[in-house]
Amino acid sequence: MDDVSFRRLHRSMLLARRIDEEAIALQRQGVLPAYAPAKGQEAAQVGSAAALDLTRDFAFPTYRELGVAVAMDVDLVAYLSTHLNIWHGGMYDSQAARLAPFNAVVGGPVTHAVGWAMGAKLDETGGAAITYFGDGASSQGDVHEAMNFAGVYRLPVVFFCQNNGWAISVPTTQQVAGGSVAARAAGYGLEGVRVDGNDVEAVFEATRAALDRARDGGGATVIEAMTYRLGPHSTSDDPGRYRSLADERAWSERDPIARAARRLPEVEVAEAERHADEVVEQVRKGLLELTPRPAEELFSFVYREPTTALLEQQRVWKESLDV
Ligand SMILES: Cc1ncc(C[n+]2csc(CCOP(=O)(O)OP(=O)(O)O)c2C)c(N)n1
Ligand SMILES: [Mg+2]
């Protein structure tokens, strides 16, 4: 990888870390109702998303994909507005950003990505989907059905699992029988790859190869990025109740950002820090300035054409306002 590309990956990871810290601070200050920290997973998220071709690919994130949004250059105020709970989802244009609204249903984005990939194949767009999911999500029935479907129809999709060691308080060892998510790919006729999820360049290369293969009609790949969630599951969680500090410290030593920074001149790291500080300030200001949306929008954009049931709900809601 050339220096410019590597610098860009480091810059995105650092920005993701700083915004993540700011989001936690905003939650503690009562601005965001809740937040799911991504600390420690920046290499997996940024490395994979940076490999996308934004003119034709599409990403389907979970609730923990801030680094993906950063790497895809999504407007971060609009992205984080999802956590403010003032609208259906993030207030960015998903179609333009190539990033679906994030999905809090465990395993949910996986089926969406496979459906999108089916459409891309039928329409011959040449694009590929990437779907994010966790080690915990890999136990969901939906994920297995989606992988089988992708295998049967040879769909252009990359199943990107961030194995961060935990599904809230349940360790991977207690729910991934066989010890590997990537190994399951073989059963569905898919490629399976395990990668060091804290090595941003390795993640980028593995994802780029999988996307190329998908776009060339070679079928889907399961990538299992081995990483660690350094923070709590969410701002309501206390990891001290189920894991040791020694474990967290050991993984902190493998921090993906410090690791990337060691390959860069100090002056570039300082410049990336300065840039991150500037963006954090803008994002904080932007989020604080957001105001609630018109309540009527609760009914907009749910379906392309509203269903009879939805129109009926809207009517009842309007009536209740008149009382
Ligand atoms: C279908 C469904 N079941 C349960 C939950 C509650 N829940 C939220 S996150 C989570 C754990 C997910 O773990 P993993 O897939 O490893 O992702 P991570 O949170 O570690 O990124 C669970 C069980 C949910 N949101 N959706
Ligand atoms: Mg997990």
Tab-separated table of C-alpha atoms and ligand atoms in Angstrom:
chain	number	residue	atom	x	y	z
A	1	MET	CA	0.000	0.000	0.000
A	2	ASP	CA	1.351	3.439	-0.876
A	3	ASP	CA	2.014	6.048	1.804
A	4	VAL	CA	-0.888	8.301	0.819
A	5	SER	CA	-3.448	5.503	1.112
A	6	PHE	CA	-2.030	4.326	4.414
A	7	ARG	CA	-2.053	7.864	5.789
A	8	ARG	CA	-5.713	8.176	4.782
A	9	LEU	CA	-6.617	4.982	6.646
A	10	HIS	CA	-4.819	6.173	9.770
A	11	ARG	CA	-6.507	9.559	9.571
A	12	SER	CA	-9.950	7.974	9.295
A	13	MET	CA	-9.268	5.624	12.207
A	14	LEU	CA	-8.103	8.466	14.405
A	15	LEU	CA	-11.107	10.585	13.480
A	16	ALA	CA	-13.431	7.655	14.228
A	17	ARG	CA	-11.792	7.250	17.661
A	18	ARG	CA	-12.144	10.934	18.518
A	19	ILE	CA	-15.769	11.136	17.371
A	20	ASP	CA	-16.497	7.939	19.292
A	21	GLU	CA	-15.084	9.515	22.473
A	22	GLU	CA	-17.127	12.651	21.822
A	23	ALA	CA	-20.309	10.609	21.327
A	24	ILE	CA	-19.769	8.941	24.726
A	25	ALA	CA	-19.236	12.366	26.303
A	26	LEU	CA	-22.438	13.631	24.653
A	27	GLN	CA	-24.333	10.642	26.031
A	28	ARG	CA	-22.989	11.319	29.536
A	29	GLN	CA	-24.054	14.958	29.133
A	30	GLY	CA	-27.593	13.881	28.299
A	31	VAL	CA	-27.496	14.916	24.643
A	32	LEU	CA	-27.565	11.422	23.110
A	33	PRO	CA	-29.955	8.958	24.777
A	34	ALA	CA	-27.591	6.054	24.090
A	35	TYR	CA	-24.525	5.119	22.093
A	36	ALA	CA	-22.660	1.929	21.080
A	37	PRO	CA	-18.889	2.567	21.236
A	38	ALA	CA	-16.608	1.254	18.495
A	39	LYS	CA	-13.286	1.747	20.295
A	40	GLY	CA	-10.755	-0.893	19.280
A	41	GLN	CA	-12.573	-1.855	16.075
A	42	GLU	CA	-11.449	1.061	13.929
A	43	ALA	CA	-9.076	-0.955	11.731
A	44	ALA	CA	-11.757	-3.524	10.928
A	45	GLN	CA	-14.308	-0.843	10.113
A	46	VAL	CA	-12.168	1.681	8.277
A	47	GLY	CA	-10.042	-0.910	6.440
A	48	SER	CA	-13.087	-2.733	5.069
A	49	ALA	CA	-15.149	0.333	4.122
A	50	ALA	CA	-12.190	2.028	2.437
A	51	ALA	CA	-12.069	-0.883	-0.013
A	52	LEU	CA	-15.559	-0.106	-1.357
A	53	ASP	CA	-16.155	1.408	-4.768
A	54	LEU	CA	-18.716	4.067	-3.866
A	55	THR	CA	-19.902	4.401	-7.443
A	56	ARG	CA	-21.464	0.925	-7.394
A	57	ASP	CA	-21.097	-0.893	-4.048
A	58	PHE	CA	-23.365	-0.546	-1.006
A	59	ALA	CA	-22.791	-1.097	2.727
A	60	PHE	CA	-25.253	-2.385	5.339
A	61	PRO	CA	-24.107	-1.482	8.866
A	62	THR	CA	-25.073	-2.465	12.403
A	63	TYR	CA	-25.383	0.024	15.271
A	64	ARG	CA	-21.595	0.008	15.890
A	65	GLU	CA	-20.167	1.151	12.545
A	66	LEU	CA	-18.987	4.724	13.085
A	67	GLY	CA	-15.629	3.886	11.451
A	68	VAL	CA	-17.472	2.718	8.332
A	69	ALA	CA	-19.348	6.023	8.111
A	70	VAL	CA	-16.091	7.946	8.532
A	71	ALA	CA	-14.291	5.940	5.847
A	72	MET	CA	-17.237	6.412	3.475
A	73	ASP	CA	-17.198	10.185	4.043
A	74	VAL	CA	-20.759	10.244	5.322
A	75	ASP	CA	-21.829	13.506	6.943
A	76	LEU	CA	-21.137	12.725	10.596
A	77	VAL	CA	-23.758	14.994	12.138
A	78	ALA	CA	-26.362	13.326	9.929
A	79	TYR	CA	-24.979	9.888	10.798
A	80	LEU	CA	-24.928	10.504	14.557
A	81	SER	CA	-28.413	12.003	14.461
A	82	THR	CA	-29.616	8.382	14.513
A	83	HIS	CA	-28.395	8.176	18.114
A	84	LEU	CA	-30.324	11.352	18.905
A	85	ASN	CA	-33.507	9.439	18.080
A	86	ILE	CA	-35.125	12.333	16.268
A	87	TRP	CA	-35.950	10.576	13.025
A	88	HIS	CA	-36.368	7.190	11.332
A	89	GLY	CA	-32.642	6.727	10.994
A	90	GLY	CA	-29.606	8.801	10.150
A	91	MET	CA	-30.486	12.041	8.386
A	92	TYR	CA	-28.136	11.375	5.499
A	93	ASP	CA	-29.194	10.287	2.027
A	94	SER	CA	-28.540	6.543	2.083
A	95	GLN	CA	-28.684	6.188	-1.672
A	96	ALA	CA	-26.132	8.924	-2.250
A	97	ALA	CA	-23.886	7.810	0.622
A	98	ARG	CA	-24.142	4.117	-0.378
A	99	LEU	CA	-24.644	3.375	3.323
A	100	ALA	CA	-27.959	1.950	4.533
A	101	PRO	CA	-29.478	3.330	7.740
A	102	PHE	CA	-27.880	1.444	10.573
A	103	ASN	CA	-29.702	-1.577	11.850
A	104	ALA	CA	-30.146	-2.467	15.514
A	105	VAL	CA	-31.721	-5.839	14.737
A	106	VAL	CA	-28.939	-8.353	15.315
A	107	GLY	CA	-28.324	-10.031	11.940
A	108	GLY	CA	-30.785	-7.635	10.232
A	109	PRO	CA	-28.387	-5.954	7.793
A	110	VAL	CA	-27.186	-9.347	6.561
A	111	THR	CA	-30.484	-10.283	4.905
A	112	HIS	CA	-30.832	-6.754	3.494
A	113	ALA	CA	-27.395	-6.954	1.882
A	114	VAL	CA	-28.193	-10.296	0.286
A	115	GLY	CA	-31.452	-8.902	-1.104
A	116	TRP	CA	-29.592	-5.902	-2.481
A	117	ALA	CA	-26.957	-8.207	-4.001
A	118	MET	CA	-29.703	-10.226	-5.691
A	119	GLY	CA	-30.959	-6.985	-7.252
A	120	ALA	CA	-27.445	-5.988	-8.325
A	121	LYS	CA	-26.999	-9.351	-9.981
A	122	LEU	CA	-30.356	-9.221	-11.804
A	123	ASP	CA	-29.748	-5.623	-12.924
A	124	GLU	CA	-26.101	-6.369	-13.826
A	125	THR	CA	-24.876	-3.240	-12.027
A	126	GLY	CA	-21.453	-4.735	-11.383
A	127	GLY	CA	-21.642	-3.600	-7.746
A	128	ALA	CA	-21.164	-5.628	-4.584
A	129	ALA	CA	-22.733	-5.393	-1.130
A	130	ILE	CA	-20.870	-5.563	2.144
A	131	THR	CA	-22.735	-6.424	5.293
A	132	TYR	CA	-21.480	-5.944	8.812
A	133	PHE	CA	-22.399	-8.235	11.696
A	134	GLY	CA	-20.925	-9.464	14.937
A	135	ASP	CA	-19.792	-12.785	16.360
A	136	GLY	CA	-23.061	-12.850	18.292
A	137	ALA	CA	-25.107	-12.202	15.163
A	138	SER	CA	-23.421	-15.168	13.504
A	139	SER	CA	-25.637	-17.401	15.678
A	140	GLN	CA	-28.840	-15.916	14.246
A	141	GLY	CA	-30.880	-18.065	11.863
A	142	ASP	CA	-31.233	-15.123	9.469
A	143	VAL	CA	-27.475	-15.021	8.953
A	144	HIS	CA	-27.304	-18.696	8.013
A	145	GLU	CA	-30.211	-18.399	5.599
A	146	ALA	CA	-28.640	-15.324	4.035
A	147	MET	CA	-25.309	-17.097	3.552
A	148	ASN	CA	-26.951	-20.140	2.038
A	149	PHE	CA	-29.011	-17.960	-0.312
A	150	ALA	CA	-25.880	-16.069	-1.368
A	151	GLY	CA	-24.098	-19.364	-2.008
A	152	VAL	CA	-26.943	-20.886	-4.014
A	153	TYR	CA	-27.353	-17.791	-6.209
A	154	ARG	CA	-23.646	-16.882	-6.275
A	155	LEU	CA	-24.381	-13.336	-5.161
A	156	PRO	CA	-21.963	-10.391	-5.052
A	157	VAL	CA	-21.764	-9.912	-1.298
A	158	VAL	CA	-19.100	-9.761	1.382
A	159	PHE	CA	-20.161	-10.974	4.841
A	160	PHE	CA	-17.915	-8.950	7.129
A	161	CYS	CA	-17.962	-10.303	10.681
A	162	GLN	CA	-16.230	-8.305	13.372
A	163	ASN	CA	-15.410	-10.915	15.953
A	164	ASN	CA	-14.883	-8.550	18.879
A	165	GLY	CA	-14.913	-11.325	21.450
A	166	TRP	CA	-18.311	-10.519	22.933
A	167	ALA	CA	-22.049	-10.423	22.306
A	168	ILE	CA	-22.846	-8.075	25.183
A	169	SER	CA	-21.714	-10.292	28.113
A	170	VAL	CA	-21.517	-13.612	26.245
A	171	PRO	CA	-18.010	-14.502	25.053
A	172	THR	CA	-17.523	-15.847	21.507
A	173	THR	CA	-16.224	-19.094	22.962
A	174	GLN	CA	-19.649	-19.794	24.434
A	175	GLN	CA	-21.591	-19.410	21.248
A	176	VAL	CA	-19.494	-20.004	18.158
A	177	ALA	CA	-19.287	-23.787	18.128
A	178	GLY	CA	-16.291	-24.899	16.100
A	179	GLY	CA	-14.457	-21.741	17.092
A	180	SER	CA	-14.613	-19.887	13.785
A	181	VAL	CA	-17.203	-17.898	11.866
A	182	ALA	CA	-15.030	-17.935	8.733
A	183	ALA	CA	-14.939	-21.744	8.758
A	184	ARG	CA	-18.708	-21.860	8.383
A	185	ALA	CA	-18.409	-20.369	4.890
A	186	ALA	CA	-17.357	-23.742	3.461
A	187	GLY	CA	-20.722	-25.243	4.354
A	188	TYR	CA	-22.461	-22.677	2.158
A	189	GLY	CA	-20.043	-22.953	-0.745
A	190	LEU	CA	-18.511	-19.573	0.098
A	191	GLU	CA	-14.936	-18.455	0.593
A	192	GLY	CA	-13.972	-17.961	4.231
A	193	VAL	CA	-11.103	-15.769	5.372
A	194	ARG	CA	-9.838	-14.910	8.818
A	195	VAL	CA	-7.892	-11.699	9.136
A	196	ASP	CA	-6.165	-9.757	11.913
A	197	GLY	CA	-8.896	-7.170	12.462
A	198	ASN	CA	-6.507	-4.763	14.171
A	199	ASP	CA	-4.229	-4.567	11.121
A	200	VAL	CA	-5.872	-1.956	8.895
A	201	GLU	CA	-3.837	-2.802	5.807
A	202	ALA	CA	-4.541	-6.549	6.116
A	203	VAL	CA	-8.271	-5.827	6.487
A	204	PHE	CA	-8.228	-3.499	3.490
A	205	GLU	CA	-6.473	-6.075	1.282
A	206	ALA	CA	-8.731	-8.958	2.327
A	207	THR	CA	-11.865	-6.883	1.707
A	208	ARG	CA	-10.623	-5.548	-1.601
A	209	ALA	CA	-9.929	-9.094	-2.816
A	210	ALA	CA	-13.372	-10.274	-1.650
A	211	LEU	CA	-15.143	-7.325	-3.323
A	212	ASP	CA	-13.221	-7.879	-6.576
A	213	ARG	CA	-14.174	-11.527	-6.555
A	214	ALA	CA	-17.823	-10.700	-5.839
A	215	ARG	CA	-18.003	-8.119	-8.650
A	216	ASP	CA	-16.346	-10.574	-11.066
A	217	GLY	CA	-19.088	-13.162	-10.484
A	218	GLY	CA	-16.913	-15.326	-8.231
A	219	GLY	CA	-19.444	-15.343	-5.412
A	220	ALA	CA	-19.550	-14.309	-1.787
A	221	THR	CA	-16.898	-14.330	0.933
A	222	VAL	CA	-17.147	-14.468	4.702
A	223	ILE	CA	-14.425	-12.357	6.299
A	224	GLU	CA	-13.921	-12.807	10.020
A	225	ALA	CA	-11.938	-9.887	11.370
A	226	MET	CA	-10.454	-10.837	14.755
A	227	THR	CA	-10.628	-7.790	16.993
A	228	TYR	CA	-11.765	-6.662	20.434
A	229	ARG	CA	-14.331	-4.228	21.752
A	230	LEU	CA	-12.216	-2.155	24.115
A	231	GLY	CA	-15.180	-0.268	25.580
A	232	PRO	CA	-18.580	-1.297	26.914
A	233	HIS	CA	-21.246	-2.874	24.691
A	234	SER	CA	-23.231	0.338	24.986
A	235	THR	CA	-23.324	3.350	27.259
A	236	SER	CA	-25.687	1.327	29.513
A	237	ASP	CA	-23.236	-1.555	29.953
A	238	ASP	CA	-20.566	-2.240	32.594
A	239	PRO	CA	-18.045	-4.722	31.179
A	240	GLY	CA	-16.359	-4.954	34.595
A	241	ARG	CA	-19.183	-7.320	35.563
A	242	TYR	CA	-18.227	-9.993	33.051
A	243	ARG	CA	-14.604	-9.593	31.958
A	244	SER	CA	-11.242	-8.831	33.495
A	245	LEU	CA	-9.283	-5.614	33.354
A	246	ALA	CA	-6.208	-7.703	32.468
A	247	ASP	CA	-8.005	-8.856	29.317
A	248	GLU	CA	-8.865	-5.283	28.322
A	249	ARG	CA	-5.305	-4.132	29.012
A	250	ALA	CA	-3.810	-6.931	26.924
A	251	TRP	CA	-5.973	-5.913	23.969
A	252	SER	CA	-5.191	-2.213	24.498
A	253	GLU	CA	-1.576	-3.085	23.735
A	254	ARG	CA	-2.770	-4.131	20.289
A	255	ASP	CA	-4.619	-0.883	19.669
A	256	PRO	CA	-5.072	-0.608	15.890
A	257	ILE	CA	-4.478	3.143	15.793
A	258	ALA	CA	-1.259	3.137	17.817
A	259	ARG	CA	-0.106	0.279	15.612
A	260	ALA	CA	-0.733	2.258	12.411
A	261	ALA	CA	0.812	5.406	13.906
A	262	ARG	CA	4.087	3.574	14.472
A	263	ARG	CA	4.463	3.381	10.686
A	264	LEU	CA	4.039	7.140	10.213
A	265	PRO	CA	6.282	10.154	10.850
A	266	GLU	CA	5.335	12.002	14.060
A	267	VAL	CA	4.452	15.151	12.164
A	268	GLU	CA	1.778	13.309	10.200
A	269	VAL	CA	0.246	11.835	13.325
A	270	ALA	CA	0.157	15.324	14.863
A	271	GLU	CA	-1.531	16.683	11.745
A	272	ALA	CA	-4.132	13.884	11.871
A	273	GLU	CA	-4.798	14.742	15.551
A	274	ARG	CA	-5.257	18.406	14.680
A	275	HIS	CA	-7.657	17.553	11.863
A	276	ALA	CA	-9.641	15.223	14.151
A	277	ASP	CA	-9.952	17.934	16.845
A	278	GLU	CA	-11.325	20.319	14.252
A	279	VAL	CA	-13.921	17.860	12.930
A	280	VAL	CA	-14.988	16.829	16.449
A	281	GLU	CA	-15.737	20.460	17.248
A	282	GLN	CA	-17.841	20.837	14.080
A	283	VAL	CA	-19.729	17.605	14.724
A	284	ARG	CA	-20.453	18.504	18.356
A	285	LYS	CA	-21.746	21.918	17.329
A	286	GLY	CA	-23.822	20.442	14.495
A	287	LEU	CA	-25.440	17.847	16.744
A	288	LEU	CA	-26.320	20.389	19.407
A	289	GLU	CA	-27.979	22.544	16.756
A	290	LEU	CA	-30.247	19.771	15.453
A	291	THR	CA	-33.895	20.245	16.310
A	292	PRO	CA	-36.757	17.725	16.338
A	293	ARG	CA	-38.309	16.905	12.966
A	294	PRO	CA	-42.024	17.466	12.217
A	295	ALA	CA	-43.963	14.619	13.845
A	296	GLU	CA	-45.786	14.022	10.529
A	297	GLU	CA	-42.534	12.579	9.165
A	298	LEU	CA	-43.065	9.561	11.369
A	299	PHE	CA	-45.195	8.294	8.486
A	300	SER	CA	-43.013	9.396	5.595
A	301	PHE	CA	-40.449	7.174	3.901
A	302	VAL	CA	-41.604	4.004	5.659
A	303	TYR	CA	-42.659	2.501	2.332
A	304	ARG	CA	-42.302	3.838	-1.189
A	305	GLU	CA	-46.136	3.730	-1.364
A	306	PRO	CA	-47.778	3.945	2.087
A	307	THR	CA	-49.824	0.874	2.999
A	308	THR	CA	-53.490	1.073	3.938
A	309	ALA	CA	-52.608	0.183	7.529
A	310	LEU	CA	-50.054	2.981	7.719
A	311	LEU	CA	-52.481	5.536	6.286
A	312	GLU	CA	-55.041	4.417	8.840
A	313	GLN	CA	-52.520	4.906	11.651
A	314	GLN	CA	-51.720	8.350	10.301
A	315	ARG	CA	-55.435	9.247	10.272
A	316	VAL	CA	-55.884	8.082	13.868
A	317	TRP	CA	-52.771	9.993	14.932
A	318	LYS	CA	-54.039	13.184	13.285
A	319	GLU	CA	-57.440	12.777	14.949
A	320	SER	CA	-55.779	12.372	18.339
A	321	LEU	CA	-54.066	15.733	17.829
A	322	ASP	CA	-57.415	17.463	17.207
A	323	VAL	CA	-58.953	16.273	20.464
B	1	LIG	C1	-32.737	-9.884	16.876
B	1	LIG	C2	-32.118	-9.274	18.110
B	1	LIG	N1	-31.903	-10.033	19.195
B	1	LIG	C3	-31.329	-9.506	20.285
B	1	LIG	C4	-30.977	-8.173	20.322
B	1	LIG	C5	-30.310	-7.579	21.562
B	1	LIG	N2	-28.876	-7.393	21.292
B	1	LIG	C6	-28.399	-6.192	20.904
B	1	LIG	S1	-26.755	-6.248	20.571
B	1	LIG	C7	-26.658	-7.882	20.971
B	1	LIG	C8	-25.348	-8.624	20.891
B	1	LIG	C9	-24.775	-8.616	19.522
B	1	LIG	O1	-23.454	-9.103	19.572
B	1	LIG	P1	-22.556	-9.119	18.264
B	1	LIG	O2	-23.351	-9.598	17.107
B	1	LIG	O3	-21.316	-9.862	18.597
B	1	LIG	O4	-22.245	-7.578	17.970
B	1	LIG	P2	-21.446	-6.530	18.874
B	1	LIG	O5	-22.478	-5.873	19.752
B	1	LIG	O6	-20.429	-7.273	19.652
B	1	LIG	O7	-20.859	-5.546	17.932
B	1	LIG	C10	-27.908	-8.373	21.340
B	1	LIG	C11	-28.179	-9.764	21.752
B	1	LIG	C12	-31.235	-7.388	19.151
B	1	LIG	N3	-30.892	-6.103	19.077
B	1	LIG	N4	-31.766	-7.967	18.056
B	2	MG	MG	-19.477	-9.107	19.184
